Short mmCIF file of C-alpha atoms and ligand atoms in Angstrom, two decimals:
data_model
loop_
_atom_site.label_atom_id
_atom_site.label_comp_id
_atom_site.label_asym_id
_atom_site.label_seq_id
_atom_site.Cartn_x
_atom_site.Cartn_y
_atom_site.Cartn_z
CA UNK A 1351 118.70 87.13 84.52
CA UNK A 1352 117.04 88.75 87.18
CA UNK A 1353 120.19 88.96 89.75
CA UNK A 1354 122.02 90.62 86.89
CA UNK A 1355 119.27 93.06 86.42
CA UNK A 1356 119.17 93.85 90.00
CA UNK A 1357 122.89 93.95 90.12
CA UNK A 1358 122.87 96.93 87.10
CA UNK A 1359 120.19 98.72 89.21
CA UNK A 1360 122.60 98.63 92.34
CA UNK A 1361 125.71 99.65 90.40
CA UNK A 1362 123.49 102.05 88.05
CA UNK A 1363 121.78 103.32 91.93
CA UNK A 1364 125.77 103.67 93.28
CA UNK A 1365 126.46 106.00 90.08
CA UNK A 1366 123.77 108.16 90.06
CA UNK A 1367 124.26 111.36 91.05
CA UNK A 1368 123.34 112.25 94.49
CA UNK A 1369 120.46 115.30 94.23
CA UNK A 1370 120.22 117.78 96.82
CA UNK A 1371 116.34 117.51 96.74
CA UNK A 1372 114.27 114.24 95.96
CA UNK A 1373 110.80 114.20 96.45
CA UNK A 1374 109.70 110.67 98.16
CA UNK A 1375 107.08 108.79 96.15
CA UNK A 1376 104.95 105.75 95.87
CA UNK A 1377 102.17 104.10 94.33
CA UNK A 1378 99.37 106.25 96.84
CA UNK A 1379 100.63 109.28 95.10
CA UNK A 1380 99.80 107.14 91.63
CA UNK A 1381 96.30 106.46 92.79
CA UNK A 1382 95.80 109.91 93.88
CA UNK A 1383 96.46 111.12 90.94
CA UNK A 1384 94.49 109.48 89.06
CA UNK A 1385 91.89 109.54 91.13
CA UNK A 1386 91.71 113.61 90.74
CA UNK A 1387 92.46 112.90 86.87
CA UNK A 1388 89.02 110.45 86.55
CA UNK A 1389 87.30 112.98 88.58
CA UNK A 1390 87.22 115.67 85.67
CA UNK A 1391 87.34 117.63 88.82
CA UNK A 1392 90.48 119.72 89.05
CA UNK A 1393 90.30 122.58 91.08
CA UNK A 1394 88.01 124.72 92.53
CA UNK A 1395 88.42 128.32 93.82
CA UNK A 1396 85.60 127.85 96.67
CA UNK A 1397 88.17 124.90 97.80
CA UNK A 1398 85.91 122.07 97.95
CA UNK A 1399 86.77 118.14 97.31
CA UNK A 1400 90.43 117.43 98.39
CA UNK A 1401 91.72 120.58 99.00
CA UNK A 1402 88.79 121.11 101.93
CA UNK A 1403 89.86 117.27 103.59
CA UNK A 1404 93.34 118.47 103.02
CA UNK A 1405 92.66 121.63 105.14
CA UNK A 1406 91.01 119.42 107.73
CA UNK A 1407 93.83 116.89 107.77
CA UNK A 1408 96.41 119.30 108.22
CA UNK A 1409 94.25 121.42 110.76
CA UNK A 1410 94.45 118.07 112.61
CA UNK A 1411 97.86 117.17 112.70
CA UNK A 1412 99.53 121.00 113.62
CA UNK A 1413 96.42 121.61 115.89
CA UNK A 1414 95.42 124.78 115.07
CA UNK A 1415 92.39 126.60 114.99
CA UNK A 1416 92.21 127.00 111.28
CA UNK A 1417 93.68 126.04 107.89
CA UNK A 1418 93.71 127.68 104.58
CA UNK A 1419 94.95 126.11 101.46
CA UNK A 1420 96.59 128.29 99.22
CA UNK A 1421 98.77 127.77 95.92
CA UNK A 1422 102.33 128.22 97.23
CA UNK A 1423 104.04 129.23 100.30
CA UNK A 1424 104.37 132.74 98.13
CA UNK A 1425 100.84 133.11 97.97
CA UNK A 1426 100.95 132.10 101.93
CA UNK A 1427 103.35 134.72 103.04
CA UNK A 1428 101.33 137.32 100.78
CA UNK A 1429 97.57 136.92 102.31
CA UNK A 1430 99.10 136.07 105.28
CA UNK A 1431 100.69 140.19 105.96
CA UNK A 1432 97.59 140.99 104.13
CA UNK A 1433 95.65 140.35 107.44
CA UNK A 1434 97.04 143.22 109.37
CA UNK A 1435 97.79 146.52 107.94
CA UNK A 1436 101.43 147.10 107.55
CA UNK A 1437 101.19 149.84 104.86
CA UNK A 1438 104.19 152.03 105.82
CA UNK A 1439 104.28 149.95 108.43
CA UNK A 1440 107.51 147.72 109.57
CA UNK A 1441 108.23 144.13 109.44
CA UNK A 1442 111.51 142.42 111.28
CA UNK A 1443 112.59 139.64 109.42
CA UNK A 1444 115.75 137.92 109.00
CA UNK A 1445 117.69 138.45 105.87
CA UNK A 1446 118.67 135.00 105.45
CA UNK A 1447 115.56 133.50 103.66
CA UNK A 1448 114.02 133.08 100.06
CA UNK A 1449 113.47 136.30 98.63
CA UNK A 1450 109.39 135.62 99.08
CA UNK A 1451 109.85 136.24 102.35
CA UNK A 1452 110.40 140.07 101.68
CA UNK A 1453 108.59 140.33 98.80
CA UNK A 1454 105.44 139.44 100.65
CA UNK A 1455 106.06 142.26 102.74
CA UNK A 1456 106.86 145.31 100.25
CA UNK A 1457 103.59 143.42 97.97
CA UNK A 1458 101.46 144.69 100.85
CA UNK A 1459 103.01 148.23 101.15
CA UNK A 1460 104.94 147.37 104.32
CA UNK A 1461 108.72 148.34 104.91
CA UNK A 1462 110.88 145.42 105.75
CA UNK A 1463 112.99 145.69 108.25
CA UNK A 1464 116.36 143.15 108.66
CA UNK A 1465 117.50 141.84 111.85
CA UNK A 1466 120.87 139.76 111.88
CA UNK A 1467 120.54 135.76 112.91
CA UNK A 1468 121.53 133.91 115.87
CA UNK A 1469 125.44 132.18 114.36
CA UNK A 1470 124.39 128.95 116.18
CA UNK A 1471 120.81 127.96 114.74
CA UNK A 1472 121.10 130.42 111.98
CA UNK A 1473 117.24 132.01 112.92
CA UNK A 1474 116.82 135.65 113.70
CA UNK A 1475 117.92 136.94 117.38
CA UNK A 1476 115.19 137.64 119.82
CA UNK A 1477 118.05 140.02 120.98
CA UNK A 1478 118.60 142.20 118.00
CA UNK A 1479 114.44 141.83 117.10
CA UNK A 1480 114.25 143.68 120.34
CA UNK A 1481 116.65 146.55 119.46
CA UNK A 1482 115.03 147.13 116.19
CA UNK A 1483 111.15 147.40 117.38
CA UNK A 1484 110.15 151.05 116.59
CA UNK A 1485 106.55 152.81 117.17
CA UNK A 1486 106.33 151.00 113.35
CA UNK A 1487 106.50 147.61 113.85
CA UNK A 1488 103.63 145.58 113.07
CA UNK A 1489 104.67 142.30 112.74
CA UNK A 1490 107.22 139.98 113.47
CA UNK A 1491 108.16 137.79 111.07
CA UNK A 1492 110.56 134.42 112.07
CA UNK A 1493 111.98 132.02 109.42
CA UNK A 1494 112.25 128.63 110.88
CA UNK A 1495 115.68 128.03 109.15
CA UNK A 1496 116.07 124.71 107.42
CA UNK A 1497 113.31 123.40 109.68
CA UNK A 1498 114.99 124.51 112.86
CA UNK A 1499 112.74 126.73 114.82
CA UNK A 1500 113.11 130.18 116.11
CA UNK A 1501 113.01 131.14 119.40
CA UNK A 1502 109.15 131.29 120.00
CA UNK A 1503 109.36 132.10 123.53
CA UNK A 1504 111.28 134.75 123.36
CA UNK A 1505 109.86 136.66 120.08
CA UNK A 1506 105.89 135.71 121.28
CA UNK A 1507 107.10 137.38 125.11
CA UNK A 1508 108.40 140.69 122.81
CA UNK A 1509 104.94 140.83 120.48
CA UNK A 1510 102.29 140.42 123.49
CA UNK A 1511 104.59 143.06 125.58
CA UNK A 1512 104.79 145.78 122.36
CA UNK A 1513 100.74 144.83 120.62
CA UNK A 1514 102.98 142.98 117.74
CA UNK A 1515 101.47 140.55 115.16
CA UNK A 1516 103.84 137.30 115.30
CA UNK A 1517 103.58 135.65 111.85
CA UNK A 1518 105.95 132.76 111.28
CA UNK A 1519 107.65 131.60 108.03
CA UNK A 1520 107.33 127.69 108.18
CA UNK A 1521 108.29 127.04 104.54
CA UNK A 1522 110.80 124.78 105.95
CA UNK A 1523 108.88 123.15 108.93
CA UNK A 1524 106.16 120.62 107.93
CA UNK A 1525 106.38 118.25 110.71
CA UNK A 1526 108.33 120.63 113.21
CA UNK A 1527 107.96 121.03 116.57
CA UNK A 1528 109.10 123.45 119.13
CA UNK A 1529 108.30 122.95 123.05
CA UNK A 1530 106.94 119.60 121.97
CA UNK A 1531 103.87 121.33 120.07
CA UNK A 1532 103.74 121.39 116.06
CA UNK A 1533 105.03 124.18 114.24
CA UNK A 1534 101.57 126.02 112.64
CA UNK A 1535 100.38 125.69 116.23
CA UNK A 1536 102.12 129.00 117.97
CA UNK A 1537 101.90 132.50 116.06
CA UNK A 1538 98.95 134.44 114.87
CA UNK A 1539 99.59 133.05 111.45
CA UNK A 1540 101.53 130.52 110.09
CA UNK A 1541 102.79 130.04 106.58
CA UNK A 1542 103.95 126.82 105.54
CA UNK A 1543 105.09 125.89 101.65
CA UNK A 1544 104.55 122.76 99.93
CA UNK A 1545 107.24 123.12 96.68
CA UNK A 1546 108.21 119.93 95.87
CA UNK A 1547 111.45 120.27 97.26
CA UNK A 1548 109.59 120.54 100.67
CA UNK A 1549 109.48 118.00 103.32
CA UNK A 1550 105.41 117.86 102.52
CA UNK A 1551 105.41 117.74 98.89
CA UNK A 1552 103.21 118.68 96.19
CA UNK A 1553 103.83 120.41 92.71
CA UNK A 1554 102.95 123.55 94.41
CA UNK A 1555 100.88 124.31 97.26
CA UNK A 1556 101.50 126.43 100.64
CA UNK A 1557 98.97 127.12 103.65
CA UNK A 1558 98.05 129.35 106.38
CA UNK A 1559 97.85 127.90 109.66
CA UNK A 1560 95.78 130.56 111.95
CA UNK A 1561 95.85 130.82 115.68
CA UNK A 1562 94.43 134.12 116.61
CA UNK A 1563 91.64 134.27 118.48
CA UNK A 1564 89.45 135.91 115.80
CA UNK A 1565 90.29 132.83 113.62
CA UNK A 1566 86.94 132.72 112.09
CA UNK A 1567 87.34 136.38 110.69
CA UNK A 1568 90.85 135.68 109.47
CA UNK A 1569 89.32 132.81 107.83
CA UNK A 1570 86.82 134.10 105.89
CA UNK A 1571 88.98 137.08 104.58
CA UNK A 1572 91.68 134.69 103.40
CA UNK A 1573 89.15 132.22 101.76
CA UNK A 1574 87.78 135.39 99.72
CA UNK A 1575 91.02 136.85 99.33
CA UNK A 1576 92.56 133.55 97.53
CA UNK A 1577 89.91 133.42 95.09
CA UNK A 1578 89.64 136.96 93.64
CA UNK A 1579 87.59 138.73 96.29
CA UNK A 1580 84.91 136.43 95.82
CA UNK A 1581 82.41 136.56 98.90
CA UNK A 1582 78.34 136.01 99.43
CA UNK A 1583 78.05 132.78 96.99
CA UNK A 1584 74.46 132.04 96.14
CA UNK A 1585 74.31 129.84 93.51
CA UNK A 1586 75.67 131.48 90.18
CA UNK A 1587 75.54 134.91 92.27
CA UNK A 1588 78.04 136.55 93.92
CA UNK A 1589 79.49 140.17 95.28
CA UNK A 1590 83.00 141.41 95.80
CA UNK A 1591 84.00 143.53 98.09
CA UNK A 1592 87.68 143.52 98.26
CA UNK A 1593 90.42 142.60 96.11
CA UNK A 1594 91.86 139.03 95.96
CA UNK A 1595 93.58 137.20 93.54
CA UNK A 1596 94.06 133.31 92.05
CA UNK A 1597 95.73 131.58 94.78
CA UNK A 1598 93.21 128.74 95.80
CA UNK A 1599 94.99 125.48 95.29
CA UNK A 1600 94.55 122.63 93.04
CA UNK A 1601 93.03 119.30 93.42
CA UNK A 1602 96.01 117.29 92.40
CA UNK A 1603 98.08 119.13 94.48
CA UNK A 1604 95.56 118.42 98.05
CA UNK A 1605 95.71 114.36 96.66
CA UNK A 1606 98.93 114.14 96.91
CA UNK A 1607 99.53 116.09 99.77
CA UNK A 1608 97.02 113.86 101.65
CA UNK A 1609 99.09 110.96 100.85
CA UNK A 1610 101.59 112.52 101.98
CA UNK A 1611 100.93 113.73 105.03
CA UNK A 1612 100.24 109.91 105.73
CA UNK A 1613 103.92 109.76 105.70
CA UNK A 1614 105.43 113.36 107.25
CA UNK A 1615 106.71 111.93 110.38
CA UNK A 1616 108.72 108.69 108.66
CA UNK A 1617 109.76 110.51 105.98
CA UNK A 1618 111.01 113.53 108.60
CA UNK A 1619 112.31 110.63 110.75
CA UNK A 1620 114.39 109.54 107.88
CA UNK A 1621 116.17 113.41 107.60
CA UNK A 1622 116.86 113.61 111.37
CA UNK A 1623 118.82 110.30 111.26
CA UNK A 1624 120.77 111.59 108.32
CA UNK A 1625 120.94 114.78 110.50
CA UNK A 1626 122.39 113.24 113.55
CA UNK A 1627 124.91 111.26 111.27
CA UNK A 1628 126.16 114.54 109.85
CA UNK A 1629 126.14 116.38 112.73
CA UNK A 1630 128.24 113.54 114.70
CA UNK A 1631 130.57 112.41 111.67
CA UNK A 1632 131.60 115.87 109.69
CA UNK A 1633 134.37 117.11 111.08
CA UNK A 1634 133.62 120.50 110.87
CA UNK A 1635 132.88 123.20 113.62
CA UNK A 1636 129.97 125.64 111.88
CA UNK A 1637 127.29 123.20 111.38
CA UNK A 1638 124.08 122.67 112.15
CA UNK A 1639 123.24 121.82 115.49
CA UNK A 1640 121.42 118.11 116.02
CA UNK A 1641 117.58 118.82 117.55
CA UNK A 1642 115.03 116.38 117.75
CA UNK A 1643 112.46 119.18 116.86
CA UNK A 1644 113.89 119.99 113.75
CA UNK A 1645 112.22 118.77 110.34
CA UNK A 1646 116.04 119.02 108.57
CA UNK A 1647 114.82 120.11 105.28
CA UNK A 1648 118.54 120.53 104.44
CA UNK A 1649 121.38 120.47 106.63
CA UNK A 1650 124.05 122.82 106.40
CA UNK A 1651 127.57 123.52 107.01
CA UNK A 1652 130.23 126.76 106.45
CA UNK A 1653 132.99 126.29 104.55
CA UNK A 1654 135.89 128.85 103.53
CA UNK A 1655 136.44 127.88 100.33
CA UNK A 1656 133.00 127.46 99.35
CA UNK A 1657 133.11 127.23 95.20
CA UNK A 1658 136.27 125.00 95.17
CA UNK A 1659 134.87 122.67 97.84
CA UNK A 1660 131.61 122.25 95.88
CA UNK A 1661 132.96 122.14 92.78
CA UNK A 1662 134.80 118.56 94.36
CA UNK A 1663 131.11 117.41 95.81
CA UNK A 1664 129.65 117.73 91.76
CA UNK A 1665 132.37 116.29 90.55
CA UNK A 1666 131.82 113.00 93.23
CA UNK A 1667 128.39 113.10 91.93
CA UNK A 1668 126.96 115.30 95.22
CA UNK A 1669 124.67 117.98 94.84
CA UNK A 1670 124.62 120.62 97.08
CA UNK A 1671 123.16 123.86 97.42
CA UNK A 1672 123.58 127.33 98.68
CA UNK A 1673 120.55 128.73 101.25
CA UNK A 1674 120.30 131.81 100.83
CA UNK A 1675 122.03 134.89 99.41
CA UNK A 1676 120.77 137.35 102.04
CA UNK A 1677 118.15 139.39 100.39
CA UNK A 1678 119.42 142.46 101.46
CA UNK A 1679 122.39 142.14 99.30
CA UNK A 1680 119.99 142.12 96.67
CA UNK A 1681 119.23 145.65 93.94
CA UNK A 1682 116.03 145.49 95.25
CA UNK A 1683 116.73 145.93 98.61
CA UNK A 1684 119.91 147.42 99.00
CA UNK A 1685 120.75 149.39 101.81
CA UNK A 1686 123.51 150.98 104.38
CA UNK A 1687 122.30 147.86 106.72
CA UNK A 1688 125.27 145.45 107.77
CA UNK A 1689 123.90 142.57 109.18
CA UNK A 1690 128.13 141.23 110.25
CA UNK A 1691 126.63 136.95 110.76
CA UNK A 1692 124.62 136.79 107.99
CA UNK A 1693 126.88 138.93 105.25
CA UNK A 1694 129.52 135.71 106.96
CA UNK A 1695 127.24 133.05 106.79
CA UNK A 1696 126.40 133.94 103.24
CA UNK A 1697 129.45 133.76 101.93
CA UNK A 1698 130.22 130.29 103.30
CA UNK A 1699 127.10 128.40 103.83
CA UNK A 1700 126.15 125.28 102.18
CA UNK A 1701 123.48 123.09 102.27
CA UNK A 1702 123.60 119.64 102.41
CA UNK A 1703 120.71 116.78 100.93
CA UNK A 1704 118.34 115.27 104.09
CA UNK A 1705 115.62 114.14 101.80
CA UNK A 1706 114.27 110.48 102.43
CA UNK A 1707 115.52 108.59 99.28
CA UNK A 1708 119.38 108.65 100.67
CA UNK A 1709 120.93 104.88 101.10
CA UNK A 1710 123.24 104.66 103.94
CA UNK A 1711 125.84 104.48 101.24
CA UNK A 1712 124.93 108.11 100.00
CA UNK A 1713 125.49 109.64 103.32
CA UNK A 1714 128.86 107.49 103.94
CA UNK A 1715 130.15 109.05 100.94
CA UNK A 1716 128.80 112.70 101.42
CA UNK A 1717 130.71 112.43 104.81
CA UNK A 1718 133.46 110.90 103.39
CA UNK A 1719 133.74 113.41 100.75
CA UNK A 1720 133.31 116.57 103.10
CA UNK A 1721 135.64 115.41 105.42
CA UNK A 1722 138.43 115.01 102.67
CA UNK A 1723 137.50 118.39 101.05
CA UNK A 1724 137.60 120.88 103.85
C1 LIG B 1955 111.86 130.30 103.56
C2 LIG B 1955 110.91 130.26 102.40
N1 LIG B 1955 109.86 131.09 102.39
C3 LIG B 1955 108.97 131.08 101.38
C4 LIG B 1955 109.12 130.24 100.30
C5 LIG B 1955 108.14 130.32 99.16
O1 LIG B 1955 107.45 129.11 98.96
P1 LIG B 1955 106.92 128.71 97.52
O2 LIG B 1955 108.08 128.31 96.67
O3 LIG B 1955 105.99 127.54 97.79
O4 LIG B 1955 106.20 129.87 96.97
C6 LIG B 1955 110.19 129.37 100.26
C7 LIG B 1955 110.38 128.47 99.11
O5 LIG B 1955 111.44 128.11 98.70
C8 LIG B 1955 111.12 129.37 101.33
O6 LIG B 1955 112.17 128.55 101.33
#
């Protein structure tokens, strides 16, 4: 009875559709949860209980010189341009990201300004970031694309040399490095997301990783800012000086991000050997290069014939995904700009599923599939 049972799980596990995103899971995140649940204690806007060991944890494995939890890599991005004043002022960025990644900046009053990417790594070009600083610029804003990281060197050389605020987009990058030293461990601020798509996942949390050296400052204003302005705590008292709003995050969310934080570098382990596998076996030439560094929180490839060729992928049970429509194709930030690699790339880019629960089997067949397709 039981080697027919496990035989139906094997053929049920063969059949089941292959998801672009999995979340990894086991019985720590269980206890954790209930742990919080028993508790009666569930969040907090001060931050206490498991989001403050959280913050410590994490502070401790990207050394930094600060950590604050927020509620989403959203809420990360926004408090995070909320430090400096970019009112009217501009922001580089690469077009080629979630749309929070501009948002954040226009939320604060800022004006963002799109640079194209680099076609190999697919992050924005030290080159054209160069060509596009004005007396305006205030901050230079990176996305570490699909956990591969920018060129820090180069874009920290071109803030010292022009007084420019580096803030980095790390959404994709839990467990990154770059020169051998964690990702949340280089610019003045560091925003990393914890969606539960994410390599470090929770039902929704993000965080600022802080660098600068008046960390403690930067601290203090984010703590107030992610729980409504709140500042001066004595007992039931309390003043307000600025505005803030309810980003703080939840208890549940820090449990289960401790767990897994336990786990980051397995678990990112598991999506660079799936990484090296694609990058050795597809047989295509615009892919994503193979680097150690990289967290590969998707992988992806260009195709021509992008709708067609997924459309075969669903229909062999493969889901795949498209990252990103460039943002300034979007109403809301339409302009004259033509940014020639990434209008390309976003016609024809498609990402592929890294996440820790694939068999050997499932990345055979995505291979397999791919290679017939194209
Ligand atoms: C590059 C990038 N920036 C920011 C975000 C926003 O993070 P969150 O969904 O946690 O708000 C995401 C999430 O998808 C992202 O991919």
């Amino acid at each position: 009875m039981k080697n027919i049972l496990n035989v139906i799980g094997m053929i049920k596990k063969r059949m089941s559709k292959i998801k672009l995103f999995d979340p990894y899971t086991d019985k720590f995140e269980k206890i954790a949860i209930n742990r919080v649940l028993e508790s009666k204690f569930w969040a907090s806007g001060a931050g206490n209980g498991e989001v403050k060991k959280f913050e410590k944890k994490f502070l401790k494995y990207v050394n930094s010189k600060s950590c604050v939890a927020v509620n989403s890599g959203t809420a990360a991005l926004n408090l995070a341009l909320s430090t400096y004043d970019i009112k009217d002022k501009e922001v580089i960025l690469p077009s080629l990201s979630f749309v929070a990644t501009a948002n954040a900046i226009i939320e604060n009053g800022g004006i963002p300004k799109f640079v194209d990417v680099d076609e190999k790594t697919l992050c924005i070009d030290p080159k054209k970031v160069l060509n596009s600083i004005t007396n305006k610029t205030k901050v230079i804003l990176p996305v570490h694309f699909g956990g591969f990281s920018s060129n820090l060197v180069e874009i920290t050389k071109i803030c010292k040399k022009n007084k420019i605020n580096l803030i980095e987009d790390a959404a994709h990058s839990t467990g990154a490095t770059y020169k051998n030293k964690k990702i949340g461990s280089h610019g003045d601020l560091v925003c990393f997301s914890f969606h539960p798509v994410k390599n470090l996942a929770m039902p929704t949390g993000g965080l600022i990783s802080i660098n600068s050296k008046n960390y403690k400052k930067i601290e203090k204003s984010l703590k107030e800012k992610r729980w409504c302005g709140i500042t001066n705590r004595k007992g039931v008292d309390y003043d307000v000086k600025n505005i803030g709003w309810n980003y703080y995050m939840n208890e549940f969310s820090a449990a289960i991000g401790l767990t897994q934080l336990k786990k980051i570098d397995r678990l990112n382990n598991l999506r660079k050997r799936t990484a090296k596998i694609y990058f050795k076996k597809i047989l295509l030439e615009n892919k994503m290069p193979f680097d150690n560094e990289c967290s590969y929180h998707f992988y992806w490839i260009r195709v021509k014939n992008r709708d067609e060729f997924r459309e075969k992928l669903l229909k062999k049970g493969i889901e795949t995904g498209i990252h990103y429509k460039p943002i300034h194709t979007f109403s809301l930030y339409k302009s004259k700009i033509k940014l020639p690699i990434t209008e390309k790339v976003g016609k024809e880019i498609v990402s592929l599923p890294t996440h820790p629960n694939l068999t050997k089997e499932n990345i055979e067949k995505i291979i397999k599939t791919i290679n017939n397709s194209i």
